[in-house]
Short mmCIF file of C-alpha atoms and ligand atoms in Angstrom, two decimals:
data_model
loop_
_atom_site.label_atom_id
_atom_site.label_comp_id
_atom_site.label_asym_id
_atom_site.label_seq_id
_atom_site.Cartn_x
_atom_site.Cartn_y
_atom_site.Cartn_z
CA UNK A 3 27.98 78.66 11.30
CA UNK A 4 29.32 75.00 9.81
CA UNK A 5 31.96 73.76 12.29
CA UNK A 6 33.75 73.06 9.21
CA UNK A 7 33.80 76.85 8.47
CA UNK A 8 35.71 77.61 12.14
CA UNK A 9 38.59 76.24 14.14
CA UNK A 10 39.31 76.60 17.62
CA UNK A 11 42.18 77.51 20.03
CA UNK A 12 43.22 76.90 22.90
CA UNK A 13 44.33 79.43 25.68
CA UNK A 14 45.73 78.22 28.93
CA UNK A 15 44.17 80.31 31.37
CA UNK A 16 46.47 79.26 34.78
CA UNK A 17 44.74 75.53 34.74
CA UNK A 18 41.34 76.18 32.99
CA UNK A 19 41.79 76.12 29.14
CA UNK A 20 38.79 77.94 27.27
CA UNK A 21 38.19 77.92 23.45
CA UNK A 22 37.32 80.47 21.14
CA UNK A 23 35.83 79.70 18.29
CA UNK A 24 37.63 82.09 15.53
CA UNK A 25 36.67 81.77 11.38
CA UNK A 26 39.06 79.66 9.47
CA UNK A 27 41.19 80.28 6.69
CA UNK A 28 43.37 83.31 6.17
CA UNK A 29 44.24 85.47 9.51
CA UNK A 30 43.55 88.80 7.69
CA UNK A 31 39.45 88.62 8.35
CA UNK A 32 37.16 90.85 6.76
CA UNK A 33 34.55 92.93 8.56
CA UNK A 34 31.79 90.36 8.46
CA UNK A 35 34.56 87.65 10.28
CA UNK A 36 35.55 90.37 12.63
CA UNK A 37 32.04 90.88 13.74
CA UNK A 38 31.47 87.14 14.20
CA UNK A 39 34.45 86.98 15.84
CA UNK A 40 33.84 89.24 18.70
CA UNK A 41 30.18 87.68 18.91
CA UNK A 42 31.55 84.57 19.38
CA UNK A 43 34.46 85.91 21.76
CA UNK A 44 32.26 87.78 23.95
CA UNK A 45 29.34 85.63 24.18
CA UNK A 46 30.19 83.67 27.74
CA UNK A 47 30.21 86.86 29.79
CA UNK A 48 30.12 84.92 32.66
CA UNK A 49 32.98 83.31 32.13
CA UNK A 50 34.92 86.24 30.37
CA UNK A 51 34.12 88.17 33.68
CA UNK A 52 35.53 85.21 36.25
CA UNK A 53 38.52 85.24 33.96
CA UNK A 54 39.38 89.26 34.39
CA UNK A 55 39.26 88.77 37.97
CA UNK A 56 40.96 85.51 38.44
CA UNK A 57 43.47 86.62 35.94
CA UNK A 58 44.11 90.08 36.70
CA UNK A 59 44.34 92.68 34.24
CA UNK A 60 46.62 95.39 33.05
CA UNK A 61 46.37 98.73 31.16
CA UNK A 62 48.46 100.82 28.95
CA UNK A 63 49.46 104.04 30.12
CA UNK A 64 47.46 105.81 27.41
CA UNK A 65 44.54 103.90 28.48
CA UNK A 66 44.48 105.45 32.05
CA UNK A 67 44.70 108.65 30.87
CA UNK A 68 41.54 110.63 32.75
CA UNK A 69 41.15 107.90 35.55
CA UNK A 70 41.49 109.92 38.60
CA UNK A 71 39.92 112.99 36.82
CA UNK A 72 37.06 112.15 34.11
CA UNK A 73 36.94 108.24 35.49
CA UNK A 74 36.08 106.92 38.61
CA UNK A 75 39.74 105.45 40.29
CA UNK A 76 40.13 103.11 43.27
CA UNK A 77 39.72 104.65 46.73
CA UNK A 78 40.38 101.29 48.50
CA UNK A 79 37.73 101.78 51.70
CA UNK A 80 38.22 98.36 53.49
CA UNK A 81 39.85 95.76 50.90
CA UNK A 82 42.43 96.12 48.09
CA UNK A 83 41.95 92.97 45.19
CA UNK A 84 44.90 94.00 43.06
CA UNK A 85 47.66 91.51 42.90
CA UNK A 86 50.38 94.05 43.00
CA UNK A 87 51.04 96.67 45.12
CA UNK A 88 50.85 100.14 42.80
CA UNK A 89 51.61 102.94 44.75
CA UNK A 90 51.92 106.82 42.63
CA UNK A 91 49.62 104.71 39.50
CA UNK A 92 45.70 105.76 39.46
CA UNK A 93 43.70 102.17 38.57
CA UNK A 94 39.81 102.41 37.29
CA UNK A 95 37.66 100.91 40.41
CA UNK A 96 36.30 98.97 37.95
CA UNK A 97 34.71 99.15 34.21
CA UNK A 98 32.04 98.16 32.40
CA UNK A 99 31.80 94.83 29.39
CA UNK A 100 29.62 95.89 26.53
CA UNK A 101 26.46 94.68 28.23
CA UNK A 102 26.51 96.46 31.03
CA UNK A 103 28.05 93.82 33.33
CA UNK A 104 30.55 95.47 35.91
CA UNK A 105 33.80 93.99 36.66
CA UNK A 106 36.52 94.94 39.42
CA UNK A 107 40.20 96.05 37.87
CA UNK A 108 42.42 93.91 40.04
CA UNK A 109 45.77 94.69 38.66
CA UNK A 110 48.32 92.24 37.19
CA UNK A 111 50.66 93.33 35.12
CA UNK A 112 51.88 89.64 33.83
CA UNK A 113 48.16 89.23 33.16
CA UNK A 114 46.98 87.82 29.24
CA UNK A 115 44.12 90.46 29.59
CA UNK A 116 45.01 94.22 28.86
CA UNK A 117 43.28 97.61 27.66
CA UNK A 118 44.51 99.59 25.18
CA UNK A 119 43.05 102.78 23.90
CA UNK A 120 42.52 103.27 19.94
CA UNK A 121 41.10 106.27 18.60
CA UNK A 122 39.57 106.96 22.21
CA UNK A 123 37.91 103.80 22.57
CA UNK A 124 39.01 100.95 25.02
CA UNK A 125 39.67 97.73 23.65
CA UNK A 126 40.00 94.54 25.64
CA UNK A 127 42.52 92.17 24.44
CA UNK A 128 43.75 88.36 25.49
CA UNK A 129 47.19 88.33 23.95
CA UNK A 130 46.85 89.62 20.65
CA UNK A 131 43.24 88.60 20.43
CA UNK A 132 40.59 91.84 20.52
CA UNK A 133 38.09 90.17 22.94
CA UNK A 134 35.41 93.47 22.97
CA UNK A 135 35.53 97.19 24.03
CA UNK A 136 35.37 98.65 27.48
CA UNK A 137 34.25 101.54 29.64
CA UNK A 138 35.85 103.15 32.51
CA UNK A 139 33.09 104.62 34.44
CA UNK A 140 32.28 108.17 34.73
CA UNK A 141 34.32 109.90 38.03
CA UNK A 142 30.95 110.86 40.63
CA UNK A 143 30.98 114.57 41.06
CA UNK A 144 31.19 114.52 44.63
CA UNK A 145 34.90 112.86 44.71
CA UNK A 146 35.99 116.67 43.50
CA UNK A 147 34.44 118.41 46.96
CA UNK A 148 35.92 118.50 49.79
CA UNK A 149 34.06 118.12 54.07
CA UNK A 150 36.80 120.70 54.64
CA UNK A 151 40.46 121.54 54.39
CA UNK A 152 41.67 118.44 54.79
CA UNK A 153 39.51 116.21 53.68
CA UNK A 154 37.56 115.22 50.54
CA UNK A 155 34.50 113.75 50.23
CA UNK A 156 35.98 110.64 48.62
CA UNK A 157 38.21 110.06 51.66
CA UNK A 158 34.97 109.40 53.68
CA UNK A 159 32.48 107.36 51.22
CA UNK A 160 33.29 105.98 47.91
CA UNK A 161 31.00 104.13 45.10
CA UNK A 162 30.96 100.96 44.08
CA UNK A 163 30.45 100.05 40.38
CA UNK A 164 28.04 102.13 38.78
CA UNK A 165 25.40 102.75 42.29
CA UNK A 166 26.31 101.82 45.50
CA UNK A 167 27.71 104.34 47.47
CA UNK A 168 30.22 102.80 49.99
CA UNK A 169 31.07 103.65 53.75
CA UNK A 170 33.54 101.82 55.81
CA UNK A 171 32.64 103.50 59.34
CA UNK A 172 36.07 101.48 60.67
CA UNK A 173 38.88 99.63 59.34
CA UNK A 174 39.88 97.54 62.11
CA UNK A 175 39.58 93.76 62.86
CA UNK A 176 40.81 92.51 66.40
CA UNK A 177 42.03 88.96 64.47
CA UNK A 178 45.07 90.57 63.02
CA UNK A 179 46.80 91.26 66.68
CA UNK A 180 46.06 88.19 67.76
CA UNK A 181 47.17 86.38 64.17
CA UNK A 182 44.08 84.89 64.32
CA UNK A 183 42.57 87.12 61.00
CA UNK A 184 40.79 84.98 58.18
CA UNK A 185 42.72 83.79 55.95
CA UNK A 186 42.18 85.99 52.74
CA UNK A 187 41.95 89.07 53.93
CA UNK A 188 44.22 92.14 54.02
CA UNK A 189 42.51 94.62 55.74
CA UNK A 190 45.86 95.84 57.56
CA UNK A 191 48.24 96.12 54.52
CA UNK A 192 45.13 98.20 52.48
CA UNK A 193 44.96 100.29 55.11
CA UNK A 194 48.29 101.49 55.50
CA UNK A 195 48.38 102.96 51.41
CA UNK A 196 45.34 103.87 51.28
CA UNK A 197 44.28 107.65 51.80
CA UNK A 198 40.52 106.54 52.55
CA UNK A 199 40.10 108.10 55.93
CA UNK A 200 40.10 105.56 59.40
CA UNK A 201 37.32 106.28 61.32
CA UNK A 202 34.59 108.71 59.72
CA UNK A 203 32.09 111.61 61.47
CA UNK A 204 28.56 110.65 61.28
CA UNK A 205 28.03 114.18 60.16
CA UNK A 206 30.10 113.50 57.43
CA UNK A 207 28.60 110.91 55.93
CA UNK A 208 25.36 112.67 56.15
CA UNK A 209 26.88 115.18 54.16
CA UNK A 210 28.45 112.66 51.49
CA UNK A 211 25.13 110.39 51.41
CA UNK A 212 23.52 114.02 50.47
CA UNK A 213 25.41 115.25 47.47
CA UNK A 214 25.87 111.88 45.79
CA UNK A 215 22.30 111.46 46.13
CA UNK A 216 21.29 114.85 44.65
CA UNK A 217 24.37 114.16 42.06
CA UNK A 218 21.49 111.21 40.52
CA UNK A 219 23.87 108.26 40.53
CA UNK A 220 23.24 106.39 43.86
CA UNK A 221 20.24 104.01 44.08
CA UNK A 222 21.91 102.30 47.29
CA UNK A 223 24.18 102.47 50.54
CA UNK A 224 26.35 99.73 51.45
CA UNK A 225 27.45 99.92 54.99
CA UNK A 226 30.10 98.09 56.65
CA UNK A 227 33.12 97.74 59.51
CA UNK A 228 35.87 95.76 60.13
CA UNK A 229 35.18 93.81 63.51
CA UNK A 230 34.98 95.82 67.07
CA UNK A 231 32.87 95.64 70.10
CA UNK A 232 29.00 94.94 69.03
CA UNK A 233 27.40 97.59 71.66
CA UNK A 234 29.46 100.18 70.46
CA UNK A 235 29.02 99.27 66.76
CA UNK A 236 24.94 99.12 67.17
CA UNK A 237 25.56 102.64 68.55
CA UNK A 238 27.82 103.87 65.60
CA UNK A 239 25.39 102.92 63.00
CA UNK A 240 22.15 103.77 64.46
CA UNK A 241 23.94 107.53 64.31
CA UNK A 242 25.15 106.84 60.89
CA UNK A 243 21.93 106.20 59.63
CA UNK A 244 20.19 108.87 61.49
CA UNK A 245 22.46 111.32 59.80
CA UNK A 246 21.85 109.78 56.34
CA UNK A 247 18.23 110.02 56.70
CA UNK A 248 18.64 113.77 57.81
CA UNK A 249 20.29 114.81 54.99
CA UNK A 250 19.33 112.46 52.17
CA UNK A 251 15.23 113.35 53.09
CA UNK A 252 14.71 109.58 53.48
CA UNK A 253 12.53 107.81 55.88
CA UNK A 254 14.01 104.10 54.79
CA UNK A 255 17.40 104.11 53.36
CA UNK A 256 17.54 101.95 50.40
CA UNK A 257 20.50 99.50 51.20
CA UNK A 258 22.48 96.64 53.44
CA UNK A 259 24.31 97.07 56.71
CA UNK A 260 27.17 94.44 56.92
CA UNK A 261 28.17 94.87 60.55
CA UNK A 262 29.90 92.27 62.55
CA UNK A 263 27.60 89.10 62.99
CA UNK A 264 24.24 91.06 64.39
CA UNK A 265 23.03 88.52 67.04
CA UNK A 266 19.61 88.70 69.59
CA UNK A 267 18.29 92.30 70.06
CA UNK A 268 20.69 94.11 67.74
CA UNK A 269 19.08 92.41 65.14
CA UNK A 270 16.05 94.82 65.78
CA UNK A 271 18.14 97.65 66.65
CA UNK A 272 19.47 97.75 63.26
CA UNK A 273 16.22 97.00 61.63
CA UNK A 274 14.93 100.36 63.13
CA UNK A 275 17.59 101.95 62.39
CA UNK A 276 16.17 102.36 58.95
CA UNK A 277 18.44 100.48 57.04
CA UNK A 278 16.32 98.22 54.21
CA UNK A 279 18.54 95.25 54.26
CA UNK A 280 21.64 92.97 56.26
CA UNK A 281 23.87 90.63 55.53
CA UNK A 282 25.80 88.45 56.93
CA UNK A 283 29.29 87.25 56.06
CA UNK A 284 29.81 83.42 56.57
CA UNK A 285 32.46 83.72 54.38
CA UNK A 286 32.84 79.71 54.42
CA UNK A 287 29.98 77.47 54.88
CA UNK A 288 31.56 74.66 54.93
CA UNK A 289 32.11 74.41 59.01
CA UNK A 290 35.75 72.85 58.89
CA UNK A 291 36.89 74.53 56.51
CA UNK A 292 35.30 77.88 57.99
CA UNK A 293 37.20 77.06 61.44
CA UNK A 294 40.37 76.53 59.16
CA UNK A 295 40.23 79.91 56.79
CA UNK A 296 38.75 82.28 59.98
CA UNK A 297 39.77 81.25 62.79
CA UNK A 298 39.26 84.22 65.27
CA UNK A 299 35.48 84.86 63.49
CA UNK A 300 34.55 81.52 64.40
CA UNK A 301 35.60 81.28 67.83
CA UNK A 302 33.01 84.49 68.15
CA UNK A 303 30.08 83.49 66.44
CA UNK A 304 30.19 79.44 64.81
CA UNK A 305 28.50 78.37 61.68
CA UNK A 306 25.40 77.57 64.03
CA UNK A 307 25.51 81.25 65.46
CA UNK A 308 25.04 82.37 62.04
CA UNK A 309 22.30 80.38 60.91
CA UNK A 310 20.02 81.37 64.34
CA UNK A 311 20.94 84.91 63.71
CA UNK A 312 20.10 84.91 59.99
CA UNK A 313 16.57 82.97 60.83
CA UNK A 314 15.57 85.90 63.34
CA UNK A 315 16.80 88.65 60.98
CA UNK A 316 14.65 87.30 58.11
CA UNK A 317 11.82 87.60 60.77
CA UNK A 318 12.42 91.10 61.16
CA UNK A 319 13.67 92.61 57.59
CA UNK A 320 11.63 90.15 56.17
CA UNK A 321 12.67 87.34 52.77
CA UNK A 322 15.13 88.90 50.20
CA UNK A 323 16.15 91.82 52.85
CA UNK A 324 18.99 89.49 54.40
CA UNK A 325 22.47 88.46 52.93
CA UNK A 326 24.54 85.71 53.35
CA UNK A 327 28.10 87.08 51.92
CA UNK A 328 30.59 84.43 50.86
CA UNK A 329 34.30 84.03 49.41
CA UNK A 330 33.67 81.64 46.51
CA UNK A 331 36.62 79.55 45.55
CA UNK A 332 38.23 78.36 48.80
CA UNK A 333 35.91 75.71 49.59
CA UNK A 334 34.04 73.12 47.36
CA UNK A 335 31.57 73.15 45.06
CA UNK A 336 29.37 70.92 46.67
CA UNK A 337 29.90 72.66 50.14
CA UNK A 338 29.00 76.10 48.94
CA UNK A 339 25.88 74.99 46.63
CA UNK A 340 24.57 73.24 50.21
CA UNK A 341 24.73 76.40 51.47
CA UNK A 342 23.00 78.44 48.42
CA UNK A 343 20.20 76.04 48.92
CA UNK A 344 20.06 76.32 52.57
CA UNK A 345 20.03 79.73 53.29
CA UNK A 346 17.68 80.38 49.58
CA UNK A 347 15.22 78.25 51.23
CA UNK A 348 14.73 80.04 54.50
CA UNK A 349 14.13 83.22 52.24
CA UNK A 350 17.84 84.94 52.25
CA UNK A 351 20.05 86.46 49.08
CA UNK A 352 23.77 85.20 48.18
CA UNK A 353 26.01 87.70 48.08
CA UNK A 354 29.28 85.19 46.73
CA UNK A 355 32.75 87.26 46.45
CA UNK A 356 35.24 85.93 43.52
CA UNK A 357 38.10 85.00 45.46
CA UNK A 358 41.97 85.59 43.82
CA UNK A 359 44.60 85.97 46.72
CA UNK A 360 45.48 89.04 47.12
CA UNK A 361 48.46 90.65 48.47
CA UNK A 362 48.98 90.98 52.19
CA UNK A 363 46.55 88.49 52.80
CA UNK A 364 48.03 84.96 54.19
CA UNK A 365 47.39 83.02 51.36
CA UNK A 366 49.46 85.51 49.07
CA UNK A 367 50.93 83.49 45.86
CA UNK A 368 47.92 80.82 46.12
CA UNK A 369 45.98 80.42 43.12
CA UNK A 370 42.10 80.55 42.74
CA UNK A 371 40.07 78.14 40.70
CA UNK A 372 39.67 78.80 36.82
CA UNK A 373 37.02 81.09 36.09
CA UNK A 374 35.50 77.90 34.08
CA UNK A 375 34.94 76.47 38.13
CA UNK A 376 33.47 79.70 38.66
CA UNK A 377 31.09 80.09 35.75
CA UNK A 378 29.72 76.50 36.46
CA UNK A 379 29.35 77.16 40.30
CA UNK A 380 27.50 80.29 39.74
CA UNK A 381 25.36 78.85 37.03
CA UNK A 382 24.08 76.19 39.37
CA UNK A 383 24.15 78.41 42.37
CA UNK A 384 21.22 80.63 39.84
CA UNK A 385 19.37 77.75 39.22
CA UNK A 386 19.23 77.33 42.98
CA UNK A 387 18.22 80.84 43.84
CA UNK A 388 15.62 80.54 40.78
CA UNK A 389 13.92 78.14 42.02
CA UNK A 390 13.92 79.26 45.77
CA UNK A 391 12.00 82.06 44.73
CA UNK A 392 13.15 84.55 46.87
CA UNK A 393 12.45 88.10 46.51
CA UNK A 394 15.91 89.61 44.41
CA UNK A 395 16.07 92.23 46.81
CA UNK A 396 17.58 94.42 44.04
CA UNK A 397 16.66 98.01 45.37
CA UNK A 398 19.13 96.95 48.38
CA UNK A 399 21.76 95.71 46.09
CA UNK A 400 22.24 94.60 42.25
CA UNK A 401 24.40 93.93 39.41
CA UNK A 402 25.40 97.31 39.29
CA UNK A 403 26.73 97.66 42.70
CA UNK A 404 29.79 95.52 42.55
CA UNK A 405 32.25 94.42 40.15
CA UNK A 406 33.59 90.87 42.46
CA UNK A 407 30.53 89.05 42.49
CA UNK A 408 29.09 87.02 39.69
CA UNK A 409 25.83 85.76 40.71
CA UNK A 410 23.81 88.70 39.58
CA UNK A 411 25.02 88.49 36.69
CA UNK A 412 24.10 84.98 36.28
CA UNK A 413 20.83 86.06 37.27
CA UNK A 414 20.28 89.06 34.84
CA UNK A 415 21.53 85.63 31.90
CA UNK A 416 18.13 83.81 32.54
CA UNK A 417 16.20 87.04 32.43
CA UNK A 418 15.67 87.66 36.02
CA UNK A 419 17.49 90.79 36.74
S1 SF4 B 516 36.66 89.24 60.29
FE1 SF4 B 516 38.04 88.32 58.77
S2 SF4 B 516 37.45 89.25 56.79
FE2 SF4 B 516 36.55 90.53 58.42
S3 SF4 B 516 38.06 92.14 58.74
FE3 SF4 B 516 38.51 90.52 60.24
S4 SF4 B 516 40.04 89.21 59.28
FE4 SF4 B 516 39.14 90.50 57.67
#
């Protein structure tokens, strides 16, 4: 297309102004301009996605309509992203962009981004702008059976995105009673409104790891705590995944543990567990700024911790089977791409989480970078993985599994994935 034949605009996106390139001349566009129009609109998915989570995003009542019942609705398990509190409102987990790529609803009601439904399909808008349609994804079956009378399968494991089923086995972090939790995270205020069940029987998630398997949606488990006592963690999971195993017929469960940092012989212990994959969450690499933003995790295990523990683990569960799990967009660019490359080139995955400050967590009312920061961080941080050559790792965890995290995506844009 002649630049002569479009103009841009300008939208202020809180600091990061992106253009759109939209046809020129009268606003009442034909079919043909339309369909240019959404090309053009929709073709930085990347950036598009950063956007709907640093921004938020509403939805119109009509628009909800089957979310809780036909559509798969937030079960918070260990984290709420929302930027509002919406207690007695059912929000989508997450949806899908017309590609496939997954992003997390994080409500905000003064958000430019909303869905509205027209002739039952969901359409995206910035403003007044149509930016593309969108899908709600399909409600699993198992979230309608219940363990028994009180409780529901749903209150005990939940998925993530389209194929990652999700158990929390305990939401609980010592930091918080000592004031000394990391800075972004509000474990405490998500559990108190949310109906996901505390502590769960191994049993139980035998049972849930069972049906959702034979339901034909879940490729992998992701398995994580809040923070407690490592001896009696090892213990809980190595029960956890004996159960799985039982009842899902698998020798090898396809998937990552997140546990608090695993350190010396755990590291093996959870390896024979069964579990494929484990990550680690850093959250910060920068070493300051990771004493600054969690301050109780690093007094138990330092930046230095971390990177010993993460060499042995790749030892035992072998290149592209071990995590490092970031926040992106509370330290610097430069800091965090060090990091990529580090950990890349002793044969580990990224795992980086889009930060926006959520309520209950101490930096409430901040503001995260523009998704144009995060598009260009995540680009390089590809390039960096690319090269590294690392084995993706993919049947422990992909672009499916999660809506918050960008760099699969980035990876599936130059083919990879
Ligand atoms: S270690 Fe930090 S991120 Fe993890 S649960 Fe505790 S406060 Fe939250």
């Amino acid at each position: 297309m002649l630049l002569s034949n479009v103009f841009s605009f300008a939208k202020v996106f809180r600091g990061s102004i992106v253009f759109w390139s939209v046809p020129s001349g009268r606003y009442s566009l034909g079919n043909k301009e339309r369909k240019i129009m959404k090309e053009e609109m929709t073709s930085d998915t990347i950036e598009l996605k950063a956007a709907l989570l640093v921004e938020g995003i509403n939805a119109t009542k009509e628009a909800l309509a089957g979310v809780g019942t036909k559509y798969k609705e937030q079960n918070h398990g260990l984290f709420g992203w929302d930027m509002e509190e919406h207690a007695d409102c059912k929000l989508p987990d997450d949806f899908l962009l017309p590609d496939g790529t997954v992003v997390q609803f994080r409500l905000n009601s003064s958000s430019p981004f909303s869905v509205l439904i027209n002739k039952e399909i969901l359409r995206l808008y910035h403003g007044d702008n149509h930016i593309c349609d969108v899908q709600w994804i399909k409600r699993p079956e198992f979230y309608n059976h219940k363990i028994d009378d009180n409780k529901k399968m749903v209150q005990i494991g939940q998925v993530g995105g389209e194929d990652c089923l999700f158990f929390c086995y305990q939401n609980y972090c010592s930091h918080f009673s000592s004031g000394q939790e990391c800075l972004f995270c509000n474990l405490v205020s998500t559990s108190k409104t949310s109906a996901v069940l505390k502590k769960k029987d191994t049993e139980m998630i035998g049972e849930v790891s069972s049906l959702a398997w034979e339901e034909g949606i879940v490729n992998h488990i992701l398995l994580t705590g809040g923070c407690f006592a490592h001896e009696s963690e090892v213990s809980t999971v190595e029960k956890i995944i004996a159960s799985i195993k039982k009842h899902v017929g698998k020798d090898r469960i396809p998937g990552t543990i997140l546990p608090s940092p695993a350190k010396g012989d755990d590291i093996k212990r959870y390896y024979n567990t069964g579990i494929q994959a484990i990550g680690y969450s850093m959250e910060i690499w920068d070493e300051a700024l990771y004493q600054a933003i969690c301050p109780g995790k690093a007094k138990t295990t330092s930046h230095t911790q971390f990177l010993q523990s993460i060499e042995s683990a790749v030892h035992i569960f072998g290149e592209g089977n071990v995590y490092g799990v970031f926040v992106l967009g509370l330290e610097p660019k430069d800091t965090f791409l060090d990091g990529v490359e580090t950990l890349t080139n002793m044969g580990v995955n990224i795992v980086p989480f889009i930060w926006s400050p959520n309520p209950g967590s101490r930096l409430a009312g901040h503001r995260a970078p523009s998704s144009k920061w995060y598009a260009e961080v995540i680009r390089e941080a590809a390039n960096i993985v690319t090269a590294g050559e690392v084995p993706s790792g993919t049947e422990n965890h992909c672009y499916r599994c999660d809506g918050n995290n960008l760099l699969h995506d980035a990876l599936r844009e130059k083919g990879l994935e």
